[in-house]
Amino acid sequence: MFISFSEAETFLRNCKDAVIITHQTPDGDCIGAGFGLKDILAELGVRSRVVCSDPFPARYDFMTKDGAGEDFEPQTVIAVDIADENLMGKYKEIYGGRVQLCIDHHISNKNYAERTLLRGEATAACEVIYDLAKYMGVKITRHCAMCLYTGIATDSGCFKYDCTTPRAHEIAAEMMRSYDINFARINRYMFDVKSLGRMKLESYVTELMEEHLDGKLAIVAVTQDMMKELGISMEELEGFAPLTIQLEHAEVGILLRVREDGAYKCSFRSANDVNVSAICQTLGGGGHAKAAGCTMTGSLPEVKAALIESVRKALSE
Ligand SMILES: [Mn+2]
């Protein structure tokens, strides 16, 4: 059932001993939403614990370092930034079918929780939580403000993506004005700082970049041999697809990675108006208009030819 701010307030003011679930492969938004909500619950006198199926990466330490919370048997189950229970990872086995409140901003939300506070137009789950805290009149601490700011900054790609709302800018401004957050430091760690390994990998991936269709299509194909040679996994190549559309003139970018079984995982990105979800659907995949994917089988030249052809068609429409 979808609920209003007023119903969410009633729920939060009357809950106790809450577990807050964040999604697997955690990002700035779910961590910010989890720890920001934990601070808000603390203001209400409710103890809570933030859990995640995967460890929180070290760059988010400034949000997580005070601990995810004490150990207790939860009486309240809350999910943040989770559109589908399958994204809870191992916590699906424990809390699946038992989520009492979900706070989210994905229009694709499966409505799996007893109550869902969904703002599909919001940039980030953190934007929804900030507006809820303001609605409730709960004090926002500096730590809470840093958490919520981080979620908004990361989900909006540092206020660059199409999903960035005027509200996201207003909240960021309020954070700067009222809470003295160190936004420059946060954004540096969220967007600029990389390990040496990551930098080398980026230059390696850049080396593999090919232009097709008069430069409108950029393709990077990483084979099993290359991954073995560099000692890297599929997961470590996560986050490289956006590099493809940094290329001047590229409208569509594709990162191909070979899976263990020999099939190609193809991650599409669109720079502007080409709907890559529609292209991927013709290839048996799907996703969002600007970020989508599909799986292809065959030899690398065959797969590339098929991908180039499908993008050529889309560009000529
Ligand atoms: Mn989010």
CSV table of C-alpha atoms and ligand atoms in Angstrom, one decimal:
chain,number,residue,atom,x,y,z
A,1,MET,CA,0.0,0.0,0.0
A,2,PHE,CA,1.3,3.4,-0.9
A,3,ILE,CA,1.2,5.9,1.9
A,4,SER,CA,1.5,9.6,2.6
A,5,PHE,CA,4.0,11.6,4.6
A,6,SER,CA,1.4,11.8,7.4
A,7,GLU,CA,1.0,8.0,7.5
A,8,ALA,CA,4.8,7.5,7.4
A,9,GLU,CA,5.1,10.0,10.3
A,10,THR,CA,2.5,8.1,12.4
A,11,PHE,CA,4.4,4.8,11.7
A,12,LEU,CA,7.8,6.1,12.6
A,13,ARG,CA,6.6,7.9,15.8
A,14,ASN,CA,5.1,4.6,17.0
A,15,CYS,CA,7.7,2.1,16.0
A,16,LYS,CA,10.5,0.6,18.1
A,17,ASP,CA,13.7,-1.4,17.7
A,18,ALA,CA,14.0,-1.0,13.9
A,19,VAL,CA,16.2,-2.7,11.4
A,20,ILE,CA,16.9,-0.6,8.4
A,21,ILE,CA,17.7,-2.6,5.3
A,22,THR,CA,19.9,-1.1,2.5
A,23,HIS,CA,20.3,-2.8,-0.9
A,24,GLN,CA,23.1,-5.1,-2.0
A,25,THR,CA,26.1,-3.6,-3.7
A,26,PRO,CA,25.4,-0.5,-1.6
A,27,ASP,CA,25.7,3.0,-3.0
A,28,GLY,CA,25.8,6.5,-1.6
A,29,ASP,CA,22.0,6.9,-1.6
A,30,CYS,CA,21.0,3.7,0.2
A,31,ILE,CA,23.8,4.2,2.8
A,32,GLY,CA,22.9,7.9,3.2
A,33,ALA,CA,19.2,7.0,3.5
A,34,GLY,CA,19.9,4.2,6.0
A,35,PHE,CA,22.2,6.1,8.3
A,36,GLY,CA,20.3,9.4,7.9
A,37,LEU,CA,17.1,7.6,8.9
A,38,LYS,CA,18.9,6.0,11.8
A,39,ASP,CA,19.8,9.5,13.1
A,40,ILE,CA,16.2,10.7,12.6
A,41,LEU,CA,14.9,7.6,14.6
A,42,ALA,CA,17.4,8.4,17.3
A,43,GLU,CA,15.9,11.9,17.6
A,44,LEU,CA,12.5,10.2,18.1
A,45,GLY,CA,14.0,7.9,20.8
A,46,VAL,CA,13.8,4.8,18.6
A,47,ARG,CA,16.9,2.6,18.4
A,48,SER,CA,17.8,1.2,15.1
A,49,ARG,CA,20.4,-0.8,13.2
A,50,VAL,CA,21.4,-0.5,9.5
A,51,VAL,CA,22.1,-3.7,7.7
A,52,CYS,CA,23.4,-4.6,4.2
A,53,SER,CA,24.1,-7.9,2.5
A,54,ASP,CA,27.5,-6.5,1.4
A,55,PRO,CA,30.1,-4.6,3.4
A,56,PHE,CA,29.9,-0.8,3.2
A,57,PRO,CA,32.9,0.4,1.0
A,58,ALA,CA,35.5,2.4,2.9
A,59,ARG,CA,34.8,5.7,1.1
A,60,TYR,CA,31.5,5.9,2.9
A,61,ASP,CA,33.2,5.7,6.4
A,62,PHE,CA,32.2,9.2,7.3
A,63,MET,CA,28.6,8.0,7.3
A,64,THR,CA,29.1,4.5,8.7
A,65,LYS,CA,32.0,4.9,11.2
A,66,ASP,CA,29.9,5.4,14.3
A,67,GLY,CA,28.6,1.9,13.8
A,68,ALA,CA,25.5,0.4,12.2
A,69,GLY,CA,23.8,0.0,15.6
A,70,GLU,CA,23.6,-2.3,18.5
A,71,ASP,CA,22.4,-5.9,18.3
A,72,PHE,CA,18.8,-6.5,19.3
A,73,GLU,CA,15.9,-8.5,18.0
A,74,PRO,CA,14.1,-6.0,15.7
A,75,GLN,CA,10.4,-5.4,16.0
A,76,THR,CA,10.2,-3.0,13.1
A,77,VAL,CA,11.5,-3.7,9.5
A,78,ILE,CA,12.2,-0.8,7.2
A,79,ALA,CA,13.7,-0.8,3.7
A,80,VAL,CA,15.3,2.2,2.1
A,81,ASP,CA,16.0,2.8,-1.6
A,82,ILE,CA,15.0,-0.8,-2.4
A,83,ALA,CA,12.6,-1.3,-5.3
A,84,ASP,CA,12.5,-5.0,-5.2
A,85,GLU,CA,13.0,-7.5,-2.3
A,86,ASN,CA,15.5,-9.4,-4.4
A,87,LEU,CA,17.9,-6.5,-3.9
A,88,MET,CA,18.0,-7.2,-0.2
A,89,GLY,CA,20.5,-10.0,-0.9
A,90,LYS,CA,20.8,-12.4,2.1
A,91,TYR,CA,18.4,-10.3,4.1
A,92,LYS,CA,15.6,-11.4,1.8
A,93,GLU,CA,15.7,-14.8,3.5
A,94,ILE,CA,15.3,-13.1,6.9
A,95,TYR,CA,13.0,-10.2,6.3
A,96,GLY,CA,11.4,-11.0,2.9
A,97,GLY,CA,7.6,-10.6,3.1
A,98,ARG,CA,8.0,-8.8,6.5
A,99,VAL,CA,9.0,-5.2,5.4
A,100,GLN,CA,6.6,-2.9,7.2
A,101,LEU,CA,7.8,0.4,5.7
A,102,CYS,CA,9.7,1.0,2.5
A,103,ILE,CA,10.9,4.5,1.6
A,104,ASP,CA,11.9,4.8,-2.0
A,105,HIS,CA,12.1,6.9,-5.2
A,106,HIS,CA,12.1,4.2,-7.9
A,107,ILE,CA,8.9,4.3,-10.0
A,108,SER,CA,9.6,0.6,-10.6
A,109,ASN,CA,9.0,-0.2,-6.9
A,110,LYS,CA,7.2,-3.6,-6.6
A,111,ASN,CA,5.0,-2.4,-3.7
A,112,TYR,CA,6.3,-5.4,-1.7
A,113,ALA,CA,6.1,-3.7,1.7
A,114,GLU,CA,3.1,-3.3,4.0
A,115,ARG,CA,3.5,0.5,3.5
A,116,THR,CA,5.5,2.2,0.8
A,117,LEU,CA,6.4,5.9,0.9
A,118,LEU,CA,7.2,6.4,-2.8
A,119,ARG,CA,8.2,9.7,-4.4
A,120,GLY,CA,8.9,8.6,-8.0
A,121,GLU,CA,9.9,12.1,-9.0
A,122,ALA,CA,12.6,12.4,-6.3
A,123,THR,CA,16.3,12.4,-7.2
A,124,ALA,CA,17.2,10.1,-4.4
A,125,ALA,CA,15.7,8.2,-1.4
A,126,CYS,CA,17.6,10.7,0.7
A,127,GLU,CA,15.5,13.5,-0.8
A,128,VAL,CA,12.3,11.7,0.3
A,129,ILE,CA,13.8,11.2,3.8
A,130,TYR,CA,14.9,14.8,4.1
A,131,ASP,CA,11.4,16.1,3.1
A,132,LEU,CA,9.8,13.6,5.6
A,133,ALA,CA,12.1,14.8,8.4
A,134,LYS,CA,11.1,18.4,7.6
A,135,TYR,CA,7.5,17.5,7.5
A,136,MET,CA,7.8,15.8,10.9
A,137,GLY,CA,9.7,18.7,12.3
A,138,VAL,CA,12.5,16.4,13.5
A,139,LYS,CA,15.9,17.9,14.2
A,140,ILE,CA,18.4,17.1,11.5
A,141,THR,CA,21.9,16.6,13.0
A,142,ARG,CA,25.1,17.5,11.0
A,143,HIS,CA,25.8,13.8,10.5
A,144,CYS,CA,22.3,13.2,9.2
A,145,ALA,CA,22.6,16.2,6.9
A,146,MET,CA,25.9,14.8,5.5
A,147,CYS,CA,24.3,11.4,4.9
A,148,LEU,CA,21.3,12.8,3.1
A,149,TYR,CA,23.4,15.2,1.1
A,150,THR,CA,25.6,12.3,0.0
A,151,GLY,CA,22.7,10.3,-1.3
A,152,ILE,CA,21.3,13.2,-3.3
A,153,ALA,CA,24.8,14.1,-4.7
A,154,THR,CA,25.6,10.5,-5.7
A,155,ASP,CA,22.2,9.6,-7.2
A,156,SER,CA,22.2,12.8,-9.3
A,157,GLY,CA,25.8,12.2,-10.4
A,158,CYS,CA,26.9,15.4,-8.6
A,159,PHE,CA,23.7,17.2,-9.8
A,160,LYS,CA,24.5,16.3,-13.5
A,161,TYR,CA,21.9,13.7,-14.4
A,162,ASP,CA,18.4,14.2,-15.9
A,163,CYS,CA,16.9,13.0,-12.6
A,164,THR,CA,18.3,16.0,-10.7
A,165,THR,CA,15.3,18.0,-9.5
A,166,PRO,CA,15.0,21.6,-8.4
A,167,ARG,CA,14.2,20.2,-5.0
A,168,ALA,CA,17.6,18.4,-4.9
A,169,HIS,CA,19.4,21.8,-5.4
A,170,GLU,CA,17.2,23.4,-2.8
A,171,ILE,CA,18.0,20.7,-0.3
A,172,ALA,CA,21.7,20.9,-1.1
A,173,ALA,CA,21.6,24.7,-0.5
A,174,GLU,CA,19.8,24.2,2.8
A,175,MET,CA,22.5,21.6,3.8
A,176,MET,CA,25.2,24.1,3.0
A,177,ARG,CA,23.5,27.0,4.7
A,178,SER,CA,22.2,25.4,7.9
A,179,TYR,CA,24.4,22.4,8.6
A,180,ASP,CA,27.9,23.4,7.7
A,181,ILE,CA,28.5,20.2,5.8
A,182,ASN,CA,31.8,19.6,4.0
A,183,PHE,CA,30.3,19.2,0.6
A,184,ALA,CA,33.6,19.7,-1.3
A,185,ARG,CA,35.3,17.0,0.6
A,186,ILE,CA,32.3,14.7,0.2
A,187,ASN,CA,32.1,15.2,-3.5
A,188,ARG,CA,35.8,14.7,-3.9
A,189,TYR,CA,35.7,11.3,-2.3
A,190,MET,CA,32.5,10.4,-4.0
A,191,PHE,CA,33.5,11.4,-7.6
A,192,ASP,CA,37.2,12.1,-8.0
A,193,VAL,CA,39.3,9.9,-5.7
A,194,LYS,CA,40.3,6.5,-7.1
A,195,SER,CA,42.8,3.7,-6.2
A,196,LEU,CA,45.9,3.4,-8.4
A,197,GLY,CA,44.5,0.0,-9.6
A,198,ARG,CA,41.3,1.7,-10.6
A,199,MET,CA,43.1,4.4,-12.5
A,200,LYS,CA,45.3,1.9,-14.3
A,201,LEU,CA,42.2,-0.1,-15.2
A,202,GLU,CA,40.5,3.0,-16.6
A,203,SER,CA,43.4,3.8,-18.8
A,204,TYR,CA,43.5,0.1,-20.0
A,205,VAL,CA,39.7,0.2,-20.8
A,206,THR,CA,40.2,3.5,-22.6
A,207,GLU,CA,42.9,1.9,-24.7
A,208,LEU,CA,40.3,-0.6,-25.9
A,209,MET,CA,37.8,2.1,-27.0
A,210,GLU,CA,36.6,1.8,-30.6
A,211,GLU,CA,34.5,4.3,-32.7
A,212,HIS,CA,31.8,3.1,-35.0
A,213,LEU,CA,29.0,4.7,-37.0
A,214,ASP,CA,30.9,7.9,-37.7
A,215,GLY,CA,31.9,8.1,-34.0
A,216,LYS,CA,28.3,8.0,-32.8
A,217,LEU,CA,28.9,4.6,-31.2
A,218,ALA,CA,31.7,3.8,-28.8
A,219,ILE,CA,32.4,0.2,-27.9
A,220,VAL,CA,34.8,-1.3,-25.4
A,221,ALA,CA,35.1,-5.1,-25.4
A,222,VAL,CA,36.9,-6.8,-22.5
A,223,THR,CA,37.6,-10.5,-23.1
A,224,GLN,CA,38.2,-13.3,-20.6
A,225,ASP,CA,41.9,-13.4,-21.5
A,226,MET,CA,42.3,-9.7,-20.7
A,227,MET,CA,40.5,-10.1,-17.4
A,228,LYS,CA,42.8,-13.1,-16.5
A,229,GLU,CA,45.9,-11.2,-17.6
A,230,LEU,CA,45.0,-8.2,-15.4
A,231,GLY,CA,43.7,-10.3,-12.6
A,232,ILE,CA,40.4,-8.5,-12.5
A,233,SER,CA,36.8,-9.7,-12.2
A,234,MET,CA,33.5,-8.7,-13.9
A,235,GLU,CA,32.6,-6.8,-10.8
A,236,GLU,CA,35.7,-4.7,-10.9
A,237,LEU,CA,34.6,-3.5,-14.4
A,238,GLU,CA,31.3,-2.3,-12.8
A,239,GLY,CA,31.0,1.4,-13.3
A,240,PHE,CA,33.1,1.6,-16.5
A,241,ALA,CA,30.1,1.8,-18.9
A,242,PRO,CA,29.7,5.5,-18.4
A,243,LEU,CA,33.3,6.0,-19.7
A,244,THR,CA,32.1,5.1,-23.2
A,245,ILE,CA,29.9,8.1,-23.5
A,246,GLN,CA,32.6,10.5,-22.4
A,247,LEU,CA,33.9,10.1,-25.9
A,248,GLU,CA,33.3,13.1,-28.0
A,249,HIS,CA,30.5,12.6,-30.6
A,250,ALA,CA,29.4,9.3,-29.0
A,251,GLU,CA,25.6,9.1,-28.7
A,252,VAL,CA,25.6,5.4,-27.6
A,253,GLY,CA,28.3,3.6,-25.6
A,254,ILE,CA,28.6,-0.2,-25.0
A,255,LEU,CA,30.8,-2.0,-22.6
A,256,LEU,CA,31.1,-5.7,-23.4
A,257,ARG,CA,32.3,-8.2,-20.8
A,258,VAL,CA,32.7,-11.9,-21.3
A,259,ARG,CA,31.1,-14.0,-18.6
A,260,GLU,CA,32.5,-17.3,-17.3
A,261,ASP,CA,30.1,-19.2,-19.6
A,262,GLY,CA,31.4,-17.3,-22.7
A,263,ALA,CA,28.3,-15.1,-23.2
A,264,TYR,CA,28.7,-11.3,-23.5
A,265,LYS,CA,27.2,-9.0,-20.9
A,266,CYS,CA,26.5,-5.8,-22.8
A,267,SER,CA,26.0,-2.6,-20.8
A,268,PHE,CA,24.6,0.3,-22.9
A,269,ARG,CA,24.7,4.0,-22.1
A,270,SER,CA,23.0,6.9,-24.0
A,271,ALA,CA,24.6,10.3,-24.0
A,272,ASN,CA,21.5,12.2,-25.1
A,273,ASP,CA,18.2,11.2,-26.8
A,274,VAL,CA,18.7,7.6,-28.0
A,275,ASN,CA,16.6,5.2,-26.0
A,276,VAL,CA,19.0,2.3,-25.2
A,277,SER,CA,16.3,0.4,-23.3
A,278,ALA,CA,14.4,0.1,-26.6
A,279,ILE,CA,17.5,-1.2,-28.4
A,280,CYS,CA,18.2,-3.7,-25.6
A,281,GLN,CA,14.6,-4.9,-25.7
A,282,THR,CA,15.1,-5.9,-29.4
A,283,LEU,CA,18.1,-7.9,-28.2
A,284,GLY,CA,16.2,-9.6,-25.4
A,285,GLY,CA,17.4,-7.2,-22.6
A,286,GLY,CA,16.0,-4.0,-21.1
A,287,GLY,CA,16.6,-1.2,-18.6
A,288,HIS,CA,16.3,2.5,-18.5
A,289,ALA,CA,16.3,5.0,-21.5
A,290,LYS,CA,19.8,6.1,-20.7
A,291,ALA,CA,21.3,2.9,-19.1
A,292,ALA,CA,20.3,-0.6,-20.2
A,293,GLY,CA,21.8,-4.0,-20.9
A,294,CYS,CA,21.5,-7.3,-22.7
A,295,THR,CA,23.3,-10.6,-23.0
A,296,MET,CA,24.6,-11.9,-26.3
A,297,THR,CA,26.1,-15.1,-27.4
A,298,GLY,CA,28.4,-15.9,-30.4
A,299,SER,CA,31.9,-15.0,-31.4
A,300,LEU,CA,33.1,-11.5,-30.5
A,301,PRO,CA,33.0,-10.3,-34.2
A,302,GLU,CA,29.4,-11.6,-34.5
A,303,VAL,CA,28.3,-10.0,-31.3
A,304,LYS,CA,29.9,-6.7,-32.2
A,305,ALA,CA,28.3,-6.8,-35.7
A,306,ALA,CA,24.8,-7.4,-34.2
A,307,LEU,CA,25.2,-4.6,-31.7
A,308,ILE,CA,26.5,-2.1,-34.3
A,309,GLU,CA,23.6,-3.0,-36.5
A,310,SER,CA,21.0,-2.5,-33.8
A,311,VAL,CA,22.4,0.9,-32.9
A,312,ARG,CA,22.6,1.9,-36.5
A,313,LYS,CA,18.9,1.1,-36.9
A,314,ALA,CA,18.0,3.1,-33.8
A,315,LEU,CA,20.1,6.1,-34.9
A,316,SER,CA,18.4,6.1,-38.3
A,317,GLU,CA,14.9,6.2,-36.8
B,1,MN,MN,18.6,5.8,-4.9
